[in-house]
């Protein structure tokens, strides 16, 4: 009996980098090192944010949320990739593929919103310093973080259902190293124009609404900085906000490259390396970006 859709599969085959066996060996070593650094860096941020009373502030509350998110995001894909790089069996069950797509989309959407919330926190700290503790009340911080997580996974639920309703007609070889939207849509045996348009619409919303909040926040921050006459004061503000802006640039740059391009311009090899960057390099870099020039975190590390 002919298989008509994804639900009739026992699983998928993740082709990954199997056509380049020499590259697989190099990637295994590099990704293992990067993954261990990701675990170490993000776990350190979370631990310090909880153990040092000086870091019990809204900024580090959101930063620990970001670190936990990065830990989850990397762990949802990289351990499986490491196994597939060294094993002949590169299969993933249908349920595992659905779960992986749901989790990765949910965490990606959550990070979009969380970065916008963190930009608002920096705006309040720089532009409303006298009212900062009133504006960024612990209850409001918890509410904004909860809304970020809930909205991200609500959107992921909708997009995951849309993708797995597409008929696959027996196709089960995914030309990628994890279950990702563009290569999954490549398996469809019907026209996916409508589905792609719907996904693009939701992606634009979840990219550009937080971007609007970030743009507003940093526009106000720049105005505030220009009013500061002392060079030391300007450097302090740039030091506080520069790390967050660097993380935002990395994340949104990769998200735009990965999702906001037509499928006919989508290169599988290009997509794999872009995905490698935002699933392992960015989560690894975030803790170092926030700690290397951050006296509070370096001081907390010494104290702890």
Tab-separated table of C-alpha atoms in Angstrom, residues 26-253:
chain	number	residue	atom	x	y	z
A	26	UNK	CA	36.156	17.265	11.505
A	27	UNK	CA	32.654	18.435	12.427
A	28	UNK	CA	32.364	15.818	15.179
A	29	UNK	CA	35.437	17.139	17.001
A	30	UNK	CA	34.592	20.823	16.466
A	31	UNK	CA	30.930	20.465	17.446
A	32	UNK	CA	31.748	18.391	20.518
A	33	UNK	CA	34.107	21.121	21.764
A	34	UNK	CA	31.547	23.850	20.953
A	35	UNK	CA	28.751	21.913	22.676
A	36	UNK	CA	30.797	21.441	25.862
A	37	UNK	CA	31.644	25.168	25.863
A	38	UNK	CA	27.945	25.960	25.384
A	39	UNK	CA	27.010	23.807	28.365
A	40	UNK	CA	29.757	25.320	30.511
A	41	UNK	CA	29.123	28.954	29.579
A	42	UNK	CA	25.338	28.970	29.855
A	43	UNK	CA	25.271	26.855	33.022
A	44	UNK	CA	27.743	29.291	34.583
A	45	UNK	CA	25.524	32.275	33.749
A	46	UNK	CA	22.453	30.569	35.268
A	47	UNK	CA	24.353	29.500	38.397
A	48	UNK	CA	25.896	32.932	38.975
A	49	UNK	CA	22.553	34.679	38.462
A	50	UNK	CA	21.069	32.555	41.254
A	51	UNK	CA	24.019	32.396	43.666
A	52	UNK	CA	25.257	35.999	43.701
A	53	UNK	CA	22.824	38.507	45.316
A	54	UNK	CA	24.350	41.343	43.261
A	55	UNK	CA	22.988	39.669	40.117
A	56	UNK	CA	19.405	39.440	41.386
A	57	UNK	CA	18.310	42.134	38.930
A	58	UNK	CA	15.927	42.162	35.933
A	59	UNK	CA	18.834	42.162	33.474
A	60	UNK	CA	20.314	38.937	34.855
A	61	UNK	CA	16.891	37.383	35.322
A	62	UNK	CA	16.303	37.718	31.579
A	63	UNK	CA	19.890	36.715	30.803
A	64	UNK	CA	19.480	33.483	32.787
A	65	UNK	CA	16.269	32.832	30.809
A	66	UNK	CA	18.245	33.339	27.590
A	67	UNK	CA	20.989	30.984	28.791
A	68	UNK	CA	18.463	28.288	29.719
A	69	UNK	CA	16.800	28.742	26.323
A	70	UNK	CA	20.152	28.382	24.524
A	71	UNK	CA	20.939	25.232	26.516
A	72	UNK	CA	17.623	23.681	25.501
A	73	UNK	CA	17.936	24.769	21.879
A	74	UNK	CA	21.411	23.338	21.417
A	75	UNK	CA	20.550	20.127	23.265
A	76	UNK	CA	17.503	19.563	21.045
A	77	UNK	CA	19.725	19.058	17.984
A	78	UNK	CA	23.461	18.763	18.662
A	79	UNK	CA	23.662	15.475	20.666
A	80	UNK	CA	21.707	13.690	17.937
A	81	UNK	CA	23.942	15.273	15.273
A	82	UNK	CA	27.063	14.074	17.113
A	83	UNK	CA	25.696	10.508	17.151
A	84	UNK	CA	24.787	10.657	13.454
A	85	UNK	CA	28.245	11.969	12.549
A	86	UNK	CA	29.820	8.782	13.943
A	87	UNK	CA	27.104	6.193	13.182
A	88	UNK	CA	25.818	4.568	10.013
A	89	UNK	CA	22.191	4.771	11.193
A	90	UNK	CA	20.967	8.333	10.647
A	91	UNK	CA	17.260	7.732	11.208
A	92	UNK	CA	14.829	9.629	13.406
A	93	UNK	CA	11.324	8.488	14.288
A	94	UNK	CA	8.303	10.385	13.017
A	95	UNK	CA	7.385	11.409	16.570
A	96	UNK	CA	10.982	12.431	17.247
A	97	UNK	CA	11.002	14.612	14.137
A	98	UNK	CA	7.737	16.305	15.141
A	99	UNK	CA	9.044	16.893	18.664
A	100	UNK	CA	12.357	18.256	17.399
A	101	UNK	CA	10.675	20.689	15.013
A	102	UNK	CA	8.185	21.799	17.684
A	103	UNK	CA	10.913	22.417	20.286
A	104	UNK	CA	13.347	24.174	17.943
A	105	UNK	CA	10.638	26.434	16.487
A	106	UNK	CA	9.261	27.167	19.952
A	107	UNK	CA	12.653	28.087	21.374
A	108	UNK	CA	13.517	30.185	18.312
A	109	UNK	CA	10.262	32.172	18.549
A	110	UNK	CA	10.715	32.569	22.301
A	111	UNK	CA	14.208	33.995	21.791
A	112	UNK	CA	12.832	36.543	19.303
A	113	UNK	CA	10.435	37.879	21.906
A	114	UNK	CA	12.843	37.575	24.833
A	115	UNK	CA	15.480	39.669	23.054
A	116	UNK	CA	12.845	42.366	22.533
A	117	UNK	CA	11.966	42.247	26.240
A	118	UNK	CA	15.647	42.516	27.150
A	119	UNK	CA	15.978	45.592	24.928
A	120	UNK	CA	13.044	47.195	26.788
A	121	UNK	CA	14.807	46.408	30.078
A	122	UNK	CA	17.932	48.243	28.851
A	123	UNK	CA	15.747	51.178	27.745
A	124	UNK	CA	14.203	51.409	31.219
A	125	UNK	CA	17.622	51.188	32.895
A	126	UNK	CA	19.230	53.909	30.739
A	127	UNK	CA	16.328	56.260	29.999
A	128	UNK	CA	14.293	55.894	33.219
A	129	UNK	CA	16.955	55.179	35.862
A	130	UNK	CA	15.048	56.789	38.751
A	131	UNK	CA	11.943	54.698	38.017
A	132	UNK	CA	13.747	51.547	36.898
A	133	UNK	CA	12.956	49.416	39.956
A	134	UNK	CA	9.309	50.478	39.789
A	135	UNK	CA	8.956	49.817	36.051
A	136	UNK	CA	10.839	46.516	36.051
A	137	UNK	CA	9.067	45.032	39.055
A	138	UNK	CA	9.834	41.324	39.679
A	139	UNK	CA	6.218	40.397	38.903
A	140	UNK	CA	6.334	42.238	35.588
A	141	UNK	CA	9.653	40.573	34.719
A	142	UNK	CA	8.195	37.136	35.476
A	143	UNK	CA	5.084	37.974	33.436
A	144	UNK	CA	7.086	39.156	30.409
A	145	UNK	CA	9.303	36.071	30.515
A	146	UNK	CA	6.238	33.792	30.802
A	147	UNK	CA	4.511	35.537	27.891
A	148	UNK	CA	7.676	35.096	25.784
A	149	UNK	CA	7.758	31.336	26.413
A	150	UNK	CA	4.010	30.829	26.002
A	151	UNK	CA	3.749	32.867	22.785
A	152	UNK	CA	6.805	31.203	21.281
A	153	UNK	CA	5.457	27.688	21.784
A	154	UNK	CA	1.915	28.658	20.769
A	155	UNK	CA	3.280	29.828	17.425
A	156	UNK	CA	5.402	26.678	17.176
A	157	UNK	CA	2.321	24.489	17.682
A	158	UNK	CA	0.541	26.210	14.819
A	159	UNK	CA	3.492	26.018	12.400
A	160	UNK	CA	4.296	22.384	13.282
A	161	UNK	CA	0.717	21.316	12.554
A	162	UNK	CA	0.748	23.191	9.233
A	163	UNK	CA	3.996	21.533	8.137
A	164	UNK	CA	3.041	17.967	9.035
A	165	UNK	CA	-0.361	18.242	7.334
A	166	UNK	CA	1.469	18.463	3.991
A	167	UNK	CA	1.357	15.121	2.035
A	168	UNK	CA	4.807	13.566	1.608
A	169	UNK	CA	3.851	10.605	-0.601
A	170	UNK	CA	6.402	8.207	0.837
A	171	UNK	CA	9.354	10.605	0.842
A	172	UNK	CA	11.385	10.287	4.019
A	173	UNK	CA	14.944	11.469	3.280
A	174	UNK	CA	15.579	14.894	4.815
A	175	UNK	CA	18.598	16.642	3.325
A	176	UNK	CA	19.576	18.236	6.619
A	177	UNK	CA	21.024	17.299	10.005
A	178	UNK	CA	17.790	17.930	11.933
A	179	UNK	CA	14.077	18.382	11.246
A	180	UNK	CA	13.930	21.939	9.930
A	181	UNK	CA	11.162	23.777	8.059
A	182	UNK	CA	12.707	24.323	4.552
A	183	UNK	CA	14.004	20.740	4.020
A	184	UNK	CA	10.743	19.271	5.349
A	185	UNK	CA	8.759	21.319	2.844
A	186	UNK	CA	11.082	20.012	0.110
A	187	UNK	CA	9.657	16.527	0.766
A	188	UNK	CA	6.113	17.593	-0.121
A	189	UNK	CA	4.549	16.048	-3.221
A	190	UNK	CA	2.065	18.934	-3.601
A	191	UNK	CA	2.375	22.669	-4.163
A	192	UNK	CA	3.419	24.261	-0.845
A	193	UNK	CA	3.055	27.897	-1.893
A	194	UNK	CA	0.142	28.575	0.469
A	195	UNK	CA	1.846	26.844	3.418
A	196	UNK	CA	5.079	28.731	2.754
A	197	UNK	CA	3.175	32.036	2.598
A	198	UNK	CA	1.471	31.321	5.921
A	199	UNK	CA	4.749	30.340	7.587
A	200	UNK	CA	6.493	33.408	6.128
A	201	UNK	CA	3.680	35.610	7.462
A	202	UNK	CA	4.033	34.244	11.011
A	203	UNK	CA	7.846	34.378	10.781
A	204	UNK	CA	7.728	38.050	9.787
A	205	UNK	CA	5.446	38.821	12.729
A	206	UNK	CA	7.704	37.046	15.207
A	207	UNK	CA	10.810	38.666	13.748
A	208	UNK	CA	9.674	42.224	13.220
A	209	UNK	CA	7.427	42.943	16.203
A	210	UNK	CA	10.353	42.308	18.579
A	211	UNK	CA	12.621	44.165	16.134
A	212	UNK	CA	10.284	47.179	16.379
A	213	UNK	CA	10.576	47.065	20.191
A	214	UNK	CA	14.359	46.723	19.942
A	215	UNK	CA	14.578	49.601	17.457
A	216	UNK	CA	12.449	51.861	19.649
A	217	UNK	CA	14.433	50.957	22.774
A	218	UNK	CA	17.832	51.552	21.188
A	219	UNK	CA	16.633	54.709	19.468
A	220	UNK	CA	15.757	56.116	22.893
A	221	UNK	CA	19.014	54.826	24.368
A	222	UNK	CA	21.069	56.577	21.671
A	223	UNK	CA	19.210	59.838	22.341
A	224	UNK	CA	19.923	59.459	26.043
A	225	UNK	CA	23.607	58.745	25.387
A	226	UNK	CA	23.957	61.849	23.218
A	227	UNK	CA	22.698	63.926	26.166
A	228	UNK	CA	25.410	62.518	28.448
A	229	UNK	CA	28.344	64.925	28.418
A	230	UNK	CA	30.939	62.749	30.143
A	231	UNK	CA	32.861	60.197	28.078
A	232	UNK	CA	32.928	57.804	31.041
A	233	UNK	CA	29.143	57.897	31.276
A	234	UNK	CA	28.754	57.166	27.565
A	235	UNK	CA	31.169	54.249	27.788
A	236	UNK	CA	29.240	52.811	30.728
A	237	UNK	CA	25.974	52.860	28.755
A	238	UNK	CA	27.583	51.364	25.662
A	239	UNK	CA	29.179	48.688	27.835
A	240	UNK	CA	25.796	47.844	29.349
A	241	UNK	CA	23.916	47.708	26.038
A	242	UNK	CA	26.640	46.631	23.613
A	243	UNK	CA	26.558	42.964	24.629
A	244	UNK	CA	22.810	42.709	24.106
A	245	UNK	CA	22.982	44.483	20.751
A	246	UNK	CA	25.722	42.082	19.588
A	247	UNK	CA	23.589	39.067	20.532
A	248	UNK	CA	20.568	40.592	18.769
A	249	UNK	CA	22.615	41.176	15.598
A	250	UNK	CA	23.888	37.583	15.550
A	251	UNK	CA	20.482	36.038	16.191
A	252	UNK	CA	18.428	38.120	13.794
A	253	UNK	CA	21.080	38.005	11.081
